[in-house]
mmCIF file of C-alpha atoms and ligand atoms in Angstrom:
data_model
loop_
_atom_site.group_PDB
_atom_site.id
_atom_site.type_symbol
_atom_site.label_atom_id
_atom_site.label_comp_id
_atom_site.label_asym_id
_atom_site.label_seq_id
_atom_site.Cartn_x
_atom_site.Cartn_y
_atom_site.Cartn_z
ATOM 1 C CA UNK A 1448 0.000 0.000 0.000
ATOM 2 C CA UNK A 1449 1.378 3.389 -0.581
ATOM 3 C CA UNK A 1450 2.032 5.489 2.272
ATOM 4 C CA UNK A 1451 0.573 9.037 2.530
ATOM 5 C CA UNK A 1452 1.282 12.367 4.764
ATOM 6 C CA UNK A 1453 -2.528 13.820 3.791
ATOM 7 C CA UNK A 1454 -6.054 12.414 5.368
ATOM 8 C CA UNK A 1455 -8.414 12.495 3.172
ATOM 9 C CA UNK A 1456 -12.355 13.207 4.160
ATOM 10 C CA UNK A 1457 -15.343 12.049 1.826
ATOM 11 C CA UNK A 1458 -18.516 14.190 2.945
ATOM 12 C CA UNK A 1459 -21.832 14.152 1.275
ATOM 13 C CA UNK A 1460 -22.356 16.557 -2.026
ATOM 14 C CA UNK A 1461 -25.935 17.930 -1.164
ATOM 15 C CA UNK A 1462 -28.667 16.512 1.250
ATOM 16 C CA UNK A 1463 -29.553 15.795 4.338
ATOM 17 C CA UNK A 1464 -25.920 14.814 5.745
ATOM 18 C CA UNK A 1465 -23.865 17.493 3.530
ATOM 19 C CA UNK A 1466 -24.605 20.870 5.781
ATOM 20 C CA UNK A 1467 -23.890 19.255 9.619
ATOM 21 C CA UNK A 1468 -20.807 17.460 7.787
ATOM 22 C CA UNK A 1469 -19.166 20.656 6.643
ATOM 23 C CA UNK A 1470 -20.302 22.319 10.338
ATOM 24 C CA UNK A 1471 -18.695 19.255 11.981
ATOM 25 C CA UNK A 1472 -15.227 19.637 10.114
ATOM 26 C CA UNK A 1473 -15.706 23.478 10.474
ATOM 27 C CA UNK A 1474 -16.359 22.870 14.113
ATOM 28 C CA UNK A 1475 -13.065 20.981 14.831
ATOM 29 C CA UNK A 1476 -11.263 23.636 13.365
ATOM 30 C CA UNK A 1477 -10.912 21.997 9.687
ATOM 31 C CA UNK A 1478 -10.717 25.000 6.759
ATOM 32 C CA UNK A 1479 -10.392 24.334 3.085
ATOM 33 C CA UNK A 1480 -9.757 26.305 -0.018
ATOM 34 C CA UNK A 1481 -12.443 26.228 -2.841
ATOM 35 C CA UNK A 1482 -9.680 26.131 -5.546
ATOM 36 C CA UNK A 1483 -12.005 26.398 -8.827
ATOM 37 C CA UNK A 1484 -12.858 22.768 -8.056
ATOM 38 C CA UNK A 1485 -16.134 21.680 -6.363
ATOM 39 C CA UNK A 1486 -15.568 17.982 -5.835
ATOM 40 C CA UNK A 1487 -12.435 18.456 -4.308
ATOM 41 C CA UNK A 1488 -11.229 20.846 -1.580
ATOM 42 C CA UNK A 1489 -7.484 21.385 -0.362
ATOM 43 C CA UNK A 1490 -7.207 21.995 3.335
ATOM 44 C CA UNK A 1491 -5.933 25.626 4.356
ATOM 45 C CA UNK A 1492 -3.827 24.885 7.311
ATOM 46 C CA UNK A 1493 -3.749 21.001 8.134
ATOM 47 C CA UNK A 1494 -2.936 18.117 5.760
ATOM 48 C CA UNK A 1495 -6.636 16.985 5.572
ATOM 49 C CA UNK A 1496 -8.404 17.502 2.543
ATOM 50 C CA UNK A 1497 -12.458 17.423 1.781
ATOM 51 C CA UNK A 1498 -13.963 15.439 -1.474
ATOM 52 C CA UNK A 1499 -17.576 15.937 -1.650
ATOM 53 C CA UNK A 1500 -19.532 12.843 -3.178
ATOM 54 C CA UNK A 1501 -22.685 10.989 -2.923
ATOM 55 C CA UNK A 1502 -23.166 9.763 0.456
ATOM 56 C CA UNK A 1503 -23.821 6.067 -1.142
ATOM 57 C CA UNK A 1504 -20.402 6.358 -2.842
ATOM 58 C CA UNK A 1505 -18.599 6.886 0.723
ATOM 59 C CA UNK A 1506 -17.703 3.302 2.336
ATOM 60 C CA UNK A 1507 -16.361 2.412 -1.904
ATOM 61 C CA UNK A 1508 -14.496 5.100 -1.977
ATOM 62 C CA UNK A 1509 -13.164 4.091 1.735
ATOM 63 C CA UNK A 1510 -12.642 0.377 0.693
ATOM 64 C CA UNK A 1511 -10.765 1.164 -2.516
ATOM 65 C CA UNK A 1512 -8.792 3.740 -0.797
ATOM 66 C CA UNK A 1513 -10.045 6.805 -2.596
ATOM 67 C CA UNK A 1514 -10.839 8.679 0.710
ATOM 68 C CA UNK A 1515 -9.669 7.464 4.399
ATOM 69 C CA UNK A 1516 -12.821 9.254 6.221
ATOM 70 C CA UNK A 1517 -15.710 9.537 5.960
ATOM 71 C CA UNK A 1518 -19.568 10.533 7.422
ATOM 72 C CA UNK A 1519 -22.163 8.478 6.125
ATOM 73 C CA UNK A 1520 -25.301 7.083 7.602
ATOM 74 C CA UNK A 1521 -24.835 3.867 9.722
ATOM 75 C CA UNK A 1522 -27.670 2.204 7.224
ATOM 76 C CA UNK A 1523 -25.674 3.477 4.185
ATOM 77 C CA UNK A 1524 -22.348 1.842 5.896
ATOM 78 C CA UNK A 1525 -23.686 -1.330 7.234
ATOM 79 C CA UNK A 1526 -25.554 -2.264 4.164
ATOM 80 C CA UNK A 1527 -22.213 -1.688 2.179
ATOM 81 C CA UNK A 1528 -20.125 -3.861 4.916
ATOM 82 C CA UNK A 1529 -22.979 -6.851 4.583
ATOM 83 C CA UNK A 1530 -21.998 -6.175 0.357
ATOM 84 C CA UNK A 1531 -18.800 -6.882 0.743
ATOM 85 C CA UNK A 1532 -18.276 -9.415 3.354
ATOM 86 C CA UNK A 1533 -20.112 -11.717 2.010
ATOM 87 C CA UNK A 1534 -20.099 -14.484 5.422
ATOM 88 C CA UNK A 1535 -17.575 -14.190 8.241
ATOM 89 C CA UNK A 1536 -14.848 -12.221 9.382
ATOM 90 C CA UNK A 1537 -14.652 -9.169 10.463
ATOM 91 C CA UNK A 1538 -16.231 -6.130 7.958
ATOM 92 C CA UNK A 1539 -14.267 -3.950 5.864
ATOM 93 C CA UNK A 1540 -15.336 -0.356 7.777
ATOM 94 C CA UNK A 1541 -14.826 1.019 11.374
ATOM 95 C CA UNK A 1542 -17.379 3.559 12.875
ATOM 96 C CA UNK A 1543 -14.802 6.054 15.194
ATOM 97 C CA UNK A 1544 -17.440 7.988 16.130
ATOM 98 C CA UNK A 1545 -21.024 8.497 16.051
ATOM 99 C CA UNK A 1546 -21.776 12.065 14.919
ATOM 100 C CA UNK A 1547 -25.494 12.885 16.574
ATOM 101 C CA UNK A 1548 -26.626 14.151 13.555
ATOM 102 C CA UNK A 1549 -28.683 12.402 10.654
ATOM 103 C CA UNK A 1550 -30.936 10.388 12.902
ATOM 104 C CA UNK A 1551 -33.423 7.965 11.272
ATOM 105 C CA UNK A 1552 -34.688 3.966 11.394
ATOM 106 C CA UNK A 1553 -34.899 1.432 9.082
ATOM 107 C CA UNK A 1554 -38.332 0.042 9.177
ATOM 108 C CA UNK A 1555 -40.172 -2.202 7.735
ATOM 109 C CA UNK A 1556 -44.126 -0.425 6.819
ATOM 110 C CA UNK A 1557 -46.919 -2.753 5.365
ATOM 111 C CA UNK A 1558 -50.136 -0.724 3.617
ATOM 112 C CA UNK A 1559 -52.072 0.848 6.637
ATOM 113 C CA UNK A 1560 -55.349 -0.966 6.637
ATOM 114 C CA UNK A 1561 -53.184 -4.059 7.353
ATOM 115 C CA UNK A 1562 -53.371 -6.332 10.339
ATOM 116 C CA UNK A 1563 -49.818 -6.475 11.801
ATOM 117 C CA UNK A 1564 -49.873 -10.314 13.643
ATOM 118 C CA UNK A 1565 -46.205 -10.111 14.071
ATOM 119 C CA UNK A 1566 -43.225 -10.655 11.245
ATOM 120 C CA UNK A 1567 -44.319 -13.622 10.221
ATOM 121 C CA UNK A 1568 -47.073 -11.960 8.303
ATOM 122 C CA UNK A 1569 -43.884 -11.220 5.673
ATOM 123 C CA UNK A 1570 -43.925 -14.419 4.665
ATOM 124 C CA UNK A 1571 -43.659 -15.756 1.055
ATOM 125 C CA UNK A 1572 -43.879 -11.679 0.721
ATOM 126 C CA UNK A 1573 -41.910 -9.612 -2.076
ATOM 127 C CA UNK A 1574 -40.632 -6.196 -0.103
ATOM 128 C CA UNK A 1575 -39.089 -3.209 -1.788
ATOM 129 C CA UNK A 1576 -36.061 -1.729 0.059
ATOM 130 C CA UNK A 1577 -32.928 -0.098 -1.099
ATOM 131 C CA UNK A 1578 -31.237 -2.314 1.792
ATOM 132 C CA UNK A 1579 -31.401 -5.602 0.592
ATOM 133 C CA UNK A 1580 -28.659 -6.860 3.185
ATOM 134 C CA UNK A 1581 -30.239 -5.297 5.967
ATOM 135 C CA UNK A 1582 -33.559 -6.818 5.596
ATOM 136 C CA UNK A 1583 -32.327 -10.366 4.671
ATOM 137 C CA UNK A 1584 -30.493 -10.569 7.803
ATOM 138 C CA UNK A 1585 -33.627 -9.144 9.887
ATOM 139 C CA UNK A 1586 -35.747 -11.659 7.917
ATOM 140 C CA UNK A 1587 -33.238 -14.672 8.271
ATOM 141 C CA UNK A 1588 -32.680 -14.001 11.868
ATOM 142 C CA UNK A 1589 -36.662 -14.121 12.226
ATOM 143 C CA UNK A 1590 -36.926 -17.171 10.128
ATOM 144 C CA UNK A 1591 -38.844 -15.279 7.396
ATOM 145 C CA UNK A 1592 -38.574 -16.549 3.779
ATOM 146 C CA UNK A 1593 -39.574 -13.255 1.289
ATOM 147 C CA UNK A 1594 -38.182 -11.318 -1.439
ATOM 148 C CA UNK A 1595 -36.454 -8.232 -1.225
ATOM 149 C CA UNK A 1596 -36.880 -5.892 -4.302
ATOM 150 C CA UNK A 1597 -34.182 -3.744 -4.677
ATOM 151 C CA UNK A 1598 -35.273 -0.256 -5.823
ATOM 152 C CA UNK A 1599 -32.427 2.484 -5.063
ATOM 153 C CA UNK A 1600 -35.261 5.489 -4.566
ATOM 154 C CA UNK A 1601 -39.209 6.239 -4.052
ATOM 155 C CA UNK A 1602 -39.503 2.743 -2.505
ATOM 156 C CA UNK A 1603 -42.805 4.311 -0.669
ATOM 157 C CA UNK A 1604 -44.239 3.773 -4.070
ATOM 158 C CA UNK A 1605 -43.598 0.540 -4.970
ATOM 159 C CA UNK A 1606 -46.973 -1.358 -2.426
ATOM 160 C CA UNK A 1607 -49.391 1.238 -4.734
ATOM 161 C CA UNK A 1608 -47.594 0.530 -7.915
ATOM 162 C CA UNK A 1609 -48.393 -3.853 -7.041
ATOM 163 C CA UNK A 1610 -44.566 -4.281 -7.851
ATOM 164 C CA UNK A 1611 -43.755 -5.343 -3.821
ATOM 165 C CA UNK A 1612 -46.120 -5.971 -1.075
ATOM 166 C CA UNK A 1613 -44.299 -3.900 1.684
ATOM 167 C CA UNK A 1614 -41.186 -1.685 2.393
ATOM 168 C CA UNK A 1615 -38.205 -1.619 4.205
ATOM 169 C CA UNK A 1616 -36.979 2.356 3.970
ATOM 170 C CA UNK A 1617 -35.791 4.770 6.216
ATOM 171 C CA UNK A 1618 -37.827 6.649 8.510
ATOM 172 C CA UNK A 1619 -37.528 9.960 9.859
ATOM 173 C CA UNK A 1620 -40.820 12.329 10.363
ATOM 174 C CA UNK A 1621 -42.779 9.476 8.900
ATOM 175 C CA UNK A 1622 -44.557 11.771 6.401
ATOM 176 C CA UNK A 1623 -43.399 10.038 3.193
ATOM 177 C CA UNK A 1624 -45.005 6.795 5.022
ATOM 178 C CA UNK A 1625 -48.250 8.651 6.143
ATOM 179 C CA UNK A 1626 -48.444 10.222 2.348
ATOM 180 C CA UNK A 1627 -48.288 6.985 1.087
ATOM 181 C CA UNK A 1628 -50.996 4.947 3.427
ATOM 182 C CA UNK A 1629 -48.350 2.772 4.879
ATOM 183 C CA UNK A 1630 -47.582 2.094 8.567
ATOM 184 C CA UNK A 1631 -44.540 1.246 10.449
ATOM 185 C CA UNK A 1632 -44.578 -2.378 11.921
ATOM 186 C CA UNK A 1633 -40.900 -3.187 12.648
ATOM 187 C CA UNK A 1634 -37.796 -1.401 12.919
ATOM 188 C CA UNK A 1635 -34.942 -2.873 11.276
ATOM 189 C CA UNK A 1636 -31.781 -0.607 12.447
ATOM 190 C CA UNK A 1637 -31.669 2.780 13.967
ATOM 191 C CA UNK A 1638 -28.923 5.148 12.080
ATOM 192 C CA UNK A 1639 -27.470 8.353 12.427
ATOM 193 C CA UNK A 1640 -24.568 9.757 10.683
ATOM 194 C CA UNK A 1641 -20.858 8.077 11.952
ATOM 195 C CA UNK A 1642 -17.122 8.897 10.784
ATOM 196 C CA UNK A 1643 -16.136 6.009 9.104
ATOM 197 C CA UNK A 1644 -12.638 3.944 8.660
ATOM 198 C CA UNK A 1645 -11.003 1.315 7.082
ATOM 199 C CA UNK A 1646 -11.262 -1.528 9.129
ATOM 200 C CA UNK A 1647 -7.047 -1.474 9.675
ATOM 201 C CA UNK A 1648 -4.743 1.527 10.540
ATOM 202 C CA UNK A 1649 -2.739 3.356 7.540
ATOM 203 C CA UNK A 1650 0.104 2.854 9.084
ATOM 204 C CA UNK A 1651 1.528 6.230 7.886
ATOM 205 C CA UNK A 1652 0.685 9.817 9.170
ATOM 206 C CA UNK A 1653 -3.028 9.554 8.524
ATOM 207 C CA UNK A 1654 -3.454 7.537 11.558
ATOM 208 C CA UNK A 1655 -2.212 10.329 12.981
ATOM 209 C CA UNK A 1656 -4.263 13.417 11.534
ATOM 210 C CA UNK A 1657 -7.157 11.130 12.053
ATOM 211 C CA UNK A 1658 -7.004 11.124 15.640
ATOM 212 C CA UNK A 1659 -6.377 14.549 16.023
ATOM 213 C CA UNK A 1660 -9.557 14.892 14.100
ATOM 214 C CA UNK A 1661 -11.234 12.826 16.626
ATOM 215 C CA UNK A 1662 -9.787 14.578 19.839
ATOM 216 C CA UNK A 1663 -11.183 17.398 17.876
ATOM 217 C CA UNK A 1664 -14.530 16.132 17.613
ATOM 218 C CA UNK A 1665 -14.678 14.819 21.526
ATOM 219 C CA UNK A 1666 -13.124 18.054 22.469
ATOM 220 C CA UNK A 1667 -16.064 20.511 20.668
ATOM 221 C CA UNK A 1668 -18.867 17.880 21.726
ATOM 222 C CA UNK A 1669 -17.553 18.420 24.888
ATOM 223 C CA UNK A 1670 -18.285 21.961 24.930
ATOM 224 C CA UNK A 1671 -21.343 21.539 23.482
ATOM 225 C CA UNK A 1672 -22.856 20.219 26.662
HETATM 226 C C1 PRP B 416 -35.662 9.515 2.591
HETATM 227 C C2 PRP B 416 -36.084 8.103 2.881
HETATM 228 C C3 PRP B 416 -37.575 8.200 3.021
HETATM 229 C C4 PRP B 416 -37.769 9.592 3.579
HETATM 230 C C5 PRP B 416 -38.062 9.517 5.061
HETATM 231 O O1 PRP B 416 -35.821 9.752 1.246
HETATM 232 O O2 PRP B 416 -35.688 7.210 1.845
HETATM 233 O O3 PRP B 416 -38.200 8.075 1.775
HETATM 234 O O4 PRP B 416 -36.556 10.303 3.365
HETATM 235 O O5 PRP B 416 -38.231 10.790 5.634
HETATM 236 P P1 PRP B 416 -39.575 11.177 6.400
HETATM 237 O O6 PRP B 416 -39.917 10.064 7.331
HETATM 238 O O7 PRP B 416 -39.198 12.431 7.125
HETATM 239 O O8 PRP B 416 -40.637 11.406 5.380
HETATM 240 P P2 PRP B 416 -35.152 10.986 0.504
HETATM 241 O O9 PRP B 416 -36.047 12.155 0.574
HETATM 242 O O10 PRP B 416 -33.787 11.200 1.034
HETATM 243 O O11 PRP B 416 -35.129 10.515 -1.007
HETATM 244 P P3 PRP B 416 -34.701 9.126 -1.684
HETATM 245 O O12 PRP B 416 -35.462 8.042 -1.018
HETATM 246 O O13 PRP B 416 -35.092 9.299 -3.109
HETATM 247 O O14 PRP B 416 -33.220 9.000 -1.487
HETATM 248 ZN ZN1 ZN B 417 -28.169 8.678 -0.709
HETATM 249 MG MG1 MG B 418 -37.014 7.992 0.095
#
């Protein structure tokens, strides 16, 4: 592996995660240039520089190497560990920290005039979800046999549209349920947004910068209460 002196942080573009991330960074003191280029962001003072992605993209970009950091939801890192695992050992990602921000659940929601008996009424079932690994564990450690239709957006949809019977999406106000006649029966994980790691050190200076970054991070929360 080739050794580097610079720690590199993947955030989230645009959405929910993107404007706490930057405050976070901001927060521990972290400043970077704008430098013409919007994807990528040179730090000012510190060796630690800022690349701005899709939040799905983050624990790839971690694995291959891309970025060393990064904050992502636990649901977005968990399903990606479960992708790439595939059986035992221990996963590919590390969650330093969790960040208090970006809370939601992964639930399960059948259509609201249902009767909810208990998850067994999933069975034989096809459910849409965009976490296909999440909800075949919860269904195999419940002894459930259904199908999970992977959709990778509007899965709220997908009970009206007859292409799945239930969901499995995450939940935060619950208004995209409640517009969509479906009710919450299970919850499958409960997320919020972590600062995520390679599952082994650098072994170079990174390991370093990073936990300056997280002395940073207990130091401010510290304040904050
Ligand atoms: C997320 C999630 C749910 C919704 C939950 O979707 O997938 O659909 O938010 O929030 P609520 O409980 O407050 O209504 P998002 O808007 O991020 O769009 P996407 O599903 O297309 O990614
Ligand atoms: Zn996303
Ligand atoms: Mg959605």
């Amino acid at each position: 592996m080739r050794t580097r002196d610079r720690l590199r942080i993947a955030i989230q573009k645009s959405g929910r995660l993107s404007g706490p991330s930057r405050q976070l960074l901001a927060g521990a003191g972290l400043r970077f240039g704008d430098d013409g280029d919007q994807l990528f962001q040179p730090g000012r003072d510190l060796p630690v520089d800022l690349l701005l992605v899709r939040d799905d993209d983050i624990p790839g970009l971690i694995a291959e190497g891309v970025a060393d950091l990064g904050v992502v939801g636990r649901n977005v890192l968990e399903e990606q560990a479960l992708e790439r695992m595939d059986g035992i050992g221990p996963g590919p990602f590390r969650s330093l920290r969790e960040l208090g921000f970006g809370r939601c659940r992964l639930s399960l929601a059948v259509p609201a005039d249902w009767d909810w008996p208990g998850p067994s009424r999933l069975q034989g079932l096809r459910i849409a979800t965009s976490y296909p690994r999440l909800l075949e564990r919860w269904l195999r450690e419940r002894g459930i046999v259904a199908r999970a239709v992977k959709l990778s957006g509007s899965v709220e949809i997908a009970p009206r549209l007859g292409t799945a019977d239930a969901i499995c999406d995450l939940v935060s106000t619950g208004a995209t349920l409640a517009a969509n006649r479906l009710r919450e029966v299970e919850r499958v994980l409960s997320s919020q947004a972590v600062l995520a790691a390679p599952a082994r050190p650098f072994g170079d200076a990174r390991d370093g910068l990073a936990a300056m970054l997280l002395r940073r991070l207990a130091a401010t929360s510290r304040e904050r209460v």
